[in-house]
Tab-separated table of C-alpha atoms in Angstrom:
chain	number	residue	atom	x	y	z
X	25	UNK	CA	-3.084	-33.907	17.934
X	26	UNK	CA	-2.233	-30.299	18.844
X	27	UNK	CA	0.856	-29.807	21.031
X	28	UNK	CA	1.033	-28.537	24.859
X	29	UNK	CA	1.396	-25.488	24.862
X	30	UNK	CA	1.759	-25.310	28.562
X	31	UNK	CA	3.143	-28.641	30.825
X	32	UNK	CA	0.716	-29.391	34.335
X	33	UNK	CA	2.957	-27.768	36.579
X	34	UNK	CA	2.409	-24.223	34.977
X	35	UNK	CA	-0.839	-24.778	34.528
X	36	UNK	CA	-1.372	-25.300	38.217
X	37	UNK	CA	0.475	-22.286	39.234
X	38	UNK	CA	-1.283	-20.468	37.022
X	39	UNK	CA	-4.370	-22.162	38.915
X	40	UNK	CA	-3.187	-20.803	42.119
X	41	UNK	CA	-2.365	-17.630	41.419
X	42	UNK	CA	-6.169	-17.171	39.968
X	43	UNK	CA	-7.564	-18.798	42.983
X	44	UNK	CA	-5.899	-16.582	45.337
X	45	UNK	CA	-6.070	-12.640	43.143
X	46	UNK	CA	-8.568	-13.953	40.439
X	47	UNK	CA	-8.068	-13.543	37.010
X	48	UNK	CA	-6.837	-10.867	34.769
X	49	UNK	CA	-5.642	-9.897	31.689
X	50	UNK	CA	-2.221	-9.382	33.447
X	51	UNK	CA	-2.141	-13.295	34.588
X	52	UNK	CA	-3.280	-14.176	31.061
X	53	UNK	CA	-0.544	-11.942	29.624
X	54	UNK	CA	1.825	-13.709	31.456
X	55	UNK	CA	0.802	-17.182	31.017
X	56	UNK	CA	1.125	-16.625	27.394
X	57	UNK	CA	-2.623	-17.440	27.051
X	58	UNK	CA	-6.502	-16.247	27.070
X	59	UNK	CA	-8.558	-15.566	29.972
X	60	UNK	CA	-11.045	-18.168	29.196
X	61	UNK	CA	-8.134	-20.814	29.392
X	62	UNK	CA	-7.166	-19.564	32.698
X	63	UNK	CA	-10.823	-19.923	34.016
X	64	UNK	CA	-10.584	-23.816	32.703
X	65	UNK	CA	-7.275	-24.106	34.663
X	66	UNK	CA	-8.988	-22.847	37.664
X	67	UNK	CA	-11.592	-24.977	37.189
X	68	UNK	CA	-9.869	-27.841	36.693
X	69	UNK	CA	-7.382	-27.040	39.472
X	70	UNK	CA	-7.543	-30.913	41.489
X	71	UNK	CA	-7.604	-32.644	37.963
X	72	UNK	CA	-4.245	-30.675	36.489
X	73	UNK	CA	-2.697	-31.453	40.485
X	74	UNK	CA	-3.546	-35.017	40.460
X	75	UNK	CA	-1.807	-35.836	36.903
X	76	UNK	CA	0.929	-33.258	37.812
X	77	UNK	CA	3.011	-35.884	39.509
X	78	UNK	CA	2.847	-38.793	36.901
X	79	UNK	CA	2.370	-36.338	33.653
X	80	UNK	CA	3.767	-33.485	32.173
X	81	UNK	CA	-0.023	-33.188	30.289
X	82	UNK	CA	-3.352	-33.931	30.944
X	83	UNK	CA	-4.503	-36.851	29.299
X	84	UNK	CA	-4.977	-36.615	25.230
X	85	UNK	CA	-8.565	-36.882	25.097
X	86	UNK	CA	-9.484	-33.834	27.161
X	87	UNK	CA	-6.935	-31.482	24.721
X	88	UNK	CA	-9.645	-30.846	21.759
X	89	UNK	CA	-10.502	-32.285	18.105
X	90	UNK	CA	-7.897	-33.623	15.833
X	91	UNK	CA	-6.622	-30.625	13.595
X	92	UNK	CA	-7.780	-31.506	9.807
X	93	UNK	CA	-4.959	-29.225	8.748
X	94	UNK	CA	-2.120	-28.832	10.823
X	95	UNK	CA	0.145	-26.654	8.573
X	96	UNK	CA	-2.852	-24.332	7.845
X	97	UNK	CA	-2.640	-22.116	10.873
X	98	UNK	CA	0.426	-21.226	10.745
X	99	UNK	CA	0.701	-20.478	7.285
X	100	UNK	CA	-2.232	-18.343	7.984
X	101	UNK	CA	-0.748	-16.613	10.626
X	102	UNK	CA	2.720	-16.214	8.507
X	103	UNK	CA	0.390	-14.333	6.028
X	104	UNK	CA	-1.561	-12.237	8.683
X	105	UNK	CA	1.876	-11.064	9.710
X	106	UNK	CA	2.999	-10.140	6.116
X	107	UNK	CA	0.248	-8.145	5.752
X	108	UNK	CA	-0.086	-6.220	8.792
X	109	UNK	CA	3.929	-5.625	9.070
X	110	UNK	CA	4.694	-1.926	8.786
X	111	UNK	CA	1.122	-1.574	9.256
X	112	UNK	CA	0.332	-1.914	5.033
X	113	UNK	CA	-2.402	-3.635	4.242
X	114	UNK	CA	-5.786	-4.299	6.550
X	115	UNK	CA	-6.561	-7.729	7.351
X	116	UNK	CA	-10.462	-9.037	7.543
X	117	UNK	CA	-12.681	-12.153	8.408
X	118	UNK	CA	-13.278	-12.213	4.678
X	119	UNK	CA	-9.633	-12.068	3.838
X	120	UNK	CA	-8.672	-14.956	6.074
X	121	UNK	CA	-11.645	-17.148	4.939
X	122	UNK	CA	-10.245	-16.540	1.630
X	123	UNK	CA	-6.638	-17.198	2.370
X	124	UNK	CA	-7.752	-20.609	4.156
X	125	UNK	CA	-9.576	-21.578	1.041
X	126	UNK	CA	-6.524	-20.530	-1.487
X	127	UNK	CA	-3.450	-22.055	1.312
X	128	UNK	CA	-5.775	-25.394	1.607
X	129	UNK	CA	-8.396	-25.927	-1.215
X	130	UNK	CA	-10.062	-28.843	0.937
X	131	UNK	CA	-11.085	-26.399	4.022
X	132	UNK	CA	-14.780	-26.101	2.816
X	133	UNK	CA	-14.958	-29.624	2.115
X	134	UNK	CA	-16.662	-30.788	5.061
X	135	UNK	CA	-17.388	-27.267	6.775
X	136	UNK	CA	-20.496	-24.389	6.175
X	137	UNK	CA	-18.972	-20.987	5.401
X	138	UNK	CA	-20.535	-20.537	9.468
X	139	UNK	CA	-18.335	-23.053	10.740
X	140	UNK	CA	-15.285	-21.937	9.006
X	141	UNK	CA	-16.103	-18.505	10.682
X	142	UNK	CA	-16.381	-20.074	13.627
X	143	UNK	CA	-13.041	-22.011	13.487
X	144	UNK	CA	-11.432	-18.362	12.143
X	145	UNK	CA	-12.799	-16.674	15.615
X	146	UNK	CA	-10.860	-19.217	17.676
X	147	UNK	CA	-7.817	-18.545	15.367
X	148	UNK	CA	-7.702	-15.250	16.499
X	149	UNK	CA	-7.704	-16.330	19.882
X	150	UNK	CA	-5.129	-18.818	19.928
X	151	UNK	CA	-2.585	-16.392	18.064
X	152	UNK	CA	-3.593	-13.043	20.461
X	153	UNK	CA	-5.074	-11.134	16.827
X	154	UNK	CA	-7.769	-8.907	17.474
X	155	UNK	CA	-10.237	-6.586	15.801
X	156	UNK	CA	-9.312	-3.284	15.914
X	157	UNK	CA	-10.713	0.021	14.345
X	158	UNK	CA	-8.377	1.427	11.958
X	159	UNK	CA	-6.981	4.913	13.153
X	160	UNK	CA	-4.540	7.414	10.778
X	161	UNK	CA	-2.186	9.311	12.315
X	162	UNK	CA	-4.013	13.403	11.734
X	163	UNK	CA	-1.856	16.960	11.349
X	164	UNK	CA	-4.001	17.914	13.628
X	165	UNK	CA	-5.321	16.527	16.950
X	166	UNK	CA	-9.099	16.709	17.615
X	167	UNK	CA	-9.444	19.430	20.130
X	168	UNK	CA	-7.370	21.754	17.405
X	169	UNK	CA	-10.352	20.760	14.796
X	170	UNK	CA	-12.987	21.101	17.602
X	171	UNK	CA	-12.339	24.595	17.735
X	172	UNK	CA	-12.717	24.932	13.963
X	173	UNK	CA	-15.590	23.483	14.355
X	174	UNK	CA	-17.000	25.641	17.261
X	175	UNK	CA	-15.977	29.038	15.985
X	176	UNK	CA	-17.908	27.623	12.034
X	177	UNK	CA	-20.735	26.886	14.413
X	178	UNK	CA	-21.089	29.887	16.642
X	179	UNK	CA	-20.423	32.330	13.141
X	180	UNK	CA	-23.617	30.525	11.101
X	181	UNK	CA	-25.665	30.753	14.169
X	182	UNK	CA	-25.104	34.472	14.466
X	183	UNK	CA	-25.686	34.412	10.501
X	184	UNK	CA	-28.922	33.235	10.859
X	185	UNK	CA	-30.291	34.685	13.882
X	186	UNK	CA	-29.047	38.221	13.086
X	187	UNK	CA	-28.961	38.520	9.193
X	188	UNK	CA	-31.799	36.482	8.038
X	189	UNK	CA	-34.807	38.319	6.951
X	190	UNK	CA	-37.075	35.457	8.572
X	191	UNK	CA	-37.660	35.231	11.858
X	192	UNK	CA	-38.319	31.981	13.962
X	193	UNK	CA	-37.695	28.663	13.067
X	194	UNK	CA	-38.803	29.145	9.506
X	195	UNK	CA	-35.443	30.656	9.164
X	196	UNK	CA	-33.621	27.230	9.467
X	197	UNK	CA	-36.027	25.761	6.362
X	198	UNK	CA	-33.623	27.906	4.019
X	199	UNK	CA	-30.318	26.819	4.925
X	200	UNK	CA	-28.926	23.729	3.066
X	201	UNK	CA	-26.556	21.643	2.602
X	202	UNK	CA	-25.066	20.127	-0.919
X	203	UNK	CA	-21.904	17.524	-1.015
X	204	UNK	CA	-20.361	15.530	-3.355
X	205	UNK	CA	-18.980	12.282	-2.498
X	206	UNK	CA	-16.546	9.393	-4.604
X	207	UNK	CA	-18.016	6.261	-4.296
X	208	UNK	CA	-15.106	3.224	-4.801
X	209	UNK	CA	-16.119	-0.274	-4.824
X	210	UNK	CA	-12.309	-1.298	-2.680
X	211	UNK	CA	-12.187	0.772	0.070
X	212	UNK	CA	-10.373	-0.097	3.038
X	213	UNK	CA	-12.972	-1.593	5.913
X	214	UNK	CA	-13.450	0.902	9.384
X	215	UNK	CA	-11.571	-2.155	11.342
X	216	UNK	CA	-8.837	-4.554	10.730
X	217	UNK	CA	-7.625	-7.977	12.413
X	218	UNK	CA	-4.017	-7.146	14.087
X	219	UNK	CA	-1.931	-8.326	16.649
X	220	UNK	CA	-2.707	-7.309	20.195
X	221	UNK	CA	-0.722	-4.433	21.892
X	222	UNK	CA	-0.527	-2.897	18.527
X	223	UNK	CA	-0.874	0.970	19.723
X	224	UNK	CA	-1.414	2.783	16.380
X	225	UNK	CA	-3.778	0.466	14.131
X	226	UNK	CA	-3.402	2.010	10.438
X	227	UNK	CA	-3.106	1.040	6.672
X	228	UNK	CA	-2.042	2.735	3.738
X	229	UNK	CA	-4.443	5.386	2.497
X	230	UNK	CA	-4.068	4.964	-1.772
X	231	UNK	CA	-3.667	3.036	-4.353
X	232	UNK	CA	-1.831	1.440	-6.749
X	233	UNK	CA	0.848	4.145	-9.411
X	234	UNK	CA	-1.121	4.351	-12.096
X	235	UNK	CA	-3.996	2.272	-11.751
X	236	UNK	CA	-7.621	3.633	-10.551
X	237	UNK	CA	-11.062	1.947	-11.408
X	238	UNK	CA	-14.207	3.580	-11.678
X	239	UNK	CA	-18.020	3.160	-11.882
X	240	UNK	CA	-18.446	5.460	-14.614
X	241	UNK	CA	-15.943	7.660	-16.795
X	242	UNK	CA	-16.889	10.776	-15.759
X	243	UNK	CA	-17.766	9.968	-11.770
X	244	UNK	CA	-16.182	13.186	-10.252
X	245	UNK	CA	-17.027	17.449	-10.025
X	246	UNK	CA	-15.552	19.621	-11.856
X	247	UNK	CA	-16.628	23.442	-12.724
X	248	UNK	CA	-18.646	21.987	-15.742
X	249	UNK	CA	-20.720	19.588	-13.944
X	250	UNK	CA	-21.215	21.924	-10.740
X	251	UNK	CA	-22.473	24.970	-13.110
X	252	UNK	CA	-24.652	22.033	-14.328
X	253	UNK	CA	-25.922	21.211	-11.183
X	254	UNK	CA	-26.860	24.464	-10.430
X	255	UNK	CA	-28.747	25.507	-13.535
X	256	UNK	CA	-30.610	21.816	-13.872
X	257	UNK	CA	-31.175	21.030	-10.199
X	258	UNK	CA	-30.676	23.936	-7.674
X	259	UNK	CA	-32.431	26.777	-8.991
X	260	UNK	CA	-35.467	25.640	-9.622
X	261	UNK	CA	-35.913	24.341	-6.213
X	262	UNK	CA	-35.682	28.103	-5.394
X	263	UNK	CA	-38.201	30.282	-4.551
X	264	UNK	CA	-36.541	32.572	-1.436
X	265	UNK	CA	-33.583	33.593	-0.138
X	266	UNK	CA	-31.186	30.526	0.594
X	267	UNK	CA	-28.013	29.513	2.786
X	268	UNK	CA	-25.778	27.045	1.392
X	269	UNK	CA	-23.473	24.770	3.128
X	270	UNK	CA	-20.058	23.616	0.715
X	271	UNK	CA	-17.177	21.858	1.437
X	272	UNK	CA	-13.843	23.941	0.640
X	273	UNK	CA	-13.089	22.700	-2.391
X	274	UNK	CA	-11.227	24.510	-5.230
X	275	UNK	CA	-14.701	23.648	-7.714
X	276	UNK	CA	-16.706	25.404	-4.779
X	277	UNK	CA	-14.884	28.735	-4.386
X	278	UNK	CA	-14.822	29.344	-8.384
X	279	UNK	CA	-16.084	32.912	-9.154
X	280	UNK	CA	-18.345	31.718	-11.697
X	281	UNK	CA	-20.132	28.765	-9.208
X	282	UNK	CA	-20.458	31.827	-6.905
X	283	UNK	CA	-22.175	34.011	-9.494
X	284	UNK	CA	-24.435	31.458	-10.510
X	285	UNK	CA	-25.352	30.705	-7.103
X	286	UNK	CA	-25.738	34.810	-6.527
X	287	UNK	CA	-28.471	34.757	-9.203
X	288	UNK	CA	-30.325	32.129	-7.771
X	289	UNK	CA	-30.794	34.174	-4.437
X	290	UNK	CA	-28.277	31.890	-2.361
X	291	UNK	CA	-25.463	33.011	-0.054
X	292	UNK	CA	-22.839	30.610	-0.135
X	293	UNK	CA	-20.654	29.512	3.585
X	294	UNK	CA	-17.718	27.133	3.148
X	295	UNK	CA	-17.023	24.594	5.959
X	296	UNK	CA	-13.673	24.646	7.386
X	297	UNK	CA	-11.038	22.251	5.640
X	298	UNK	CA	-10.676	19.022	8.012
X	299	UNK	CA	-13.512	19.719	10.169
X	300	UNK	CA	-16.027	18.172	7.835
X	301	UNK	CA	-16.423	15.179	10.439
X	302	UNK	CA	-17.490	17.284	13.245
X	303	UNK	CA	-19.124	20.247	11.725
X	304	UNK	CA	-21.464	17.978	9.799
X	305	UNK	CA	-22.108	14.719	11.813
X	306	UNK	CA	-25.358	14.003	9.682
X	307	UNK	CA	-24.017	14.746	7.065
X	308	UNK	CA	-21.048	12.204	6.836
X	309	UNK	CA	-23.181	9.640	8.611
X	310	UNK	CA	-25.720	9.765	5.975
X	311	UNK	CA	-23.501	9.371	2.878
X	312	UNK	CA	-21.019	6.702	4.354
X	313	UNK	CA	-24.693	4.484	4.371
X	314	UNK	CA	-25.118	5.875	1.316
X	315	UNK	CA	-21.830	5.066	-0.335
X	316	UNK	CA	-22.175	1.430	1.278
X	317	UNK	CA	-25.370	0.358	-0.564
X	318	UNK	CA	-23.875	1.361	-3.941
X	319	UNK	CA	-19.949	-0.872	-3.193
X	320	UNK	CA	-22.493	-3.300	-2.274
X	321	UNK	CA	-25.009	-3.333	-5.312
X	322	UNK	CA	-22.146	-3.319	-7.270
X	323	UNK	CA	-20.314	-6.170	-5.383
X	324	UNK	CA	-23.351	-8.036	-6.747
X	325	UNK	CA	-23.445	-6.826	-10.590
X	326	UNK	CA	-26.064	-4.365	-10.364
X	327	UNK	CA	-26.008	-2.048	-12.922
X	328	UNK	CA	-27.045	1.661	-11.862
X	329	UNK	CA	-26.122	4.829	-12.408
X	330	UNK	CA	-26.085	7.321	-9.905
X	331	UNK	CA	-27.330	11.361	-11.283
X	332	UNK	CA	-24.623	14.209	-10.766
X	333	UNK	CA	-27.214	15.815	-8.100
């Protein structure tokens, strides 16, 4: 059977004291427990007071299941802690399902993949882990790289509305926008299991010296396949006078992607560097769904190959 974590006389206190100011997170904190517990204390205030006096417990049969695996959860929780000390590696529902199954080969024996989810959510509660979205610590803070942003805004609106030679709405049919993204199969998740408290949630952005695996060979952009780009799938698309939205990268600024892009009647704006996220919303919401259907079609073997437009 599990052990008490807490004897009857603390848990009636604890009773009290969320009789008479309710309960909180602080009272929780301090109890060393969750808020749900504290609301089964209070509940079972008389009950904990009348075995007070002749136990130090309430009686055996009222304290849960019989663990399976004793020495499971805290192995799991000794590996949760190697992994999130110094803040290295992120830590998921997957990961732990697959921990349990490597640390104790038995654990899907009699359990659905549901119920082990299940039992991994009230793991997380008894050991104070939560879910939290992974941040990075920026050079910059966000009000520095909203004003980017604003000033790359208020500059293409004046663009448009004072240099185009269309007037209207039809003006904003001519301006585009053309990206290139990397696509890799291990990236790290948007959240991460951690302990609670933790105050900056981050993992290490890289991988391993030496060592990078991808999709196809030649899966990046380089002068040769931008020039390529252009010629094969840009200019015949055009047939006026175009605005084109790029990313600052080196491949973008090259005099002869500039040229090309001259003859095919487009003028060419660059978007700040590290105001991507907020000078194109759509645009980064659009290809993170975009690069999630491909890591997940090729989770499952699919072969495809994805065009350099």
């Amino acid at each position: 059977m599990r052990e008490a974590l807490h004897t009857n006389a603390f848990r009636l206190k604890a009773a009290d004291e969320a009789i008479a100011a309710g309960v909180t997170s602080a009272l929780a904190q301090a109890s060393d427990c969750h808020r749900t517990t504290i609301y089964r204390w209070k509940k079972r205030r008389d009950e904990i007071a009348s075995a007070t006096s002749s136990s130090t417990v309430l009686k055996s049969g009222r304290r849960g299941p019989k663990v399976r695996f004793p020495d499971l959860e805290q192995r799991l929780l000794d590996w949760v802690e190697d992994m999130r000390r110094n803040k290295v590696r992120a830590v998921t529902t997957g990961c732990l399902l697959v921990m349990s199954i490597k640390l104790e080969p038995r654990f899907l024996d009699t359990r659905t993949e549901a119920a082990a989810v299940k039992y991994l959510r009230r793991f997380r509660l008894r050991n104070r882990l939560s879910i939290h979205r992974i941040t990075h610590k920026g050079r910059r803070k966000r009000s520095e790289v909203q004003v980017v942003a604003d000033e790359f805004g208020h500059s293409m609106r004046y663009k448009l509305e004072t240099g185009s030679v269309l007037a209207g709405y039809d003006k904003y049919e001519h301006l585009y926008n053309m990206n290139q993204t990397s696509i890799y199969v291990d990236m790290n998740p948007k959240t991460t299991i951690t302990f609670r408290g933790d105050r900056d949630v981050d993992v290490v952005q890289g991988m391993s010296e030496n060592s990078f695996h991808a999709m196809q060979k030649n899966a990046y952009c380089d002068e040769r396949v931008m020039l390529e780009s252009i010629k094969e799938v840009w200019t015949p698309s055009v047939s006026f006078c175009r605005v084109l939205l790029l990313d600052s990268l080196k491949v973008h600024k090259m005099n002869t992607v500039r040229a090309h892009l001259e003859d095919a009647m487009t003028d060419v704006e660059f978007v700040p560097a590290g105001a991507t996220m907020l000078a194109q919303p759509m645009d980064v919401a659009v290809m993170a769904g975009f690069n999630r259907e491909c890591r997940e079609l090729a989770g499952m073997g699919t072969d495809f190959r994805c065009d350099n437009s």
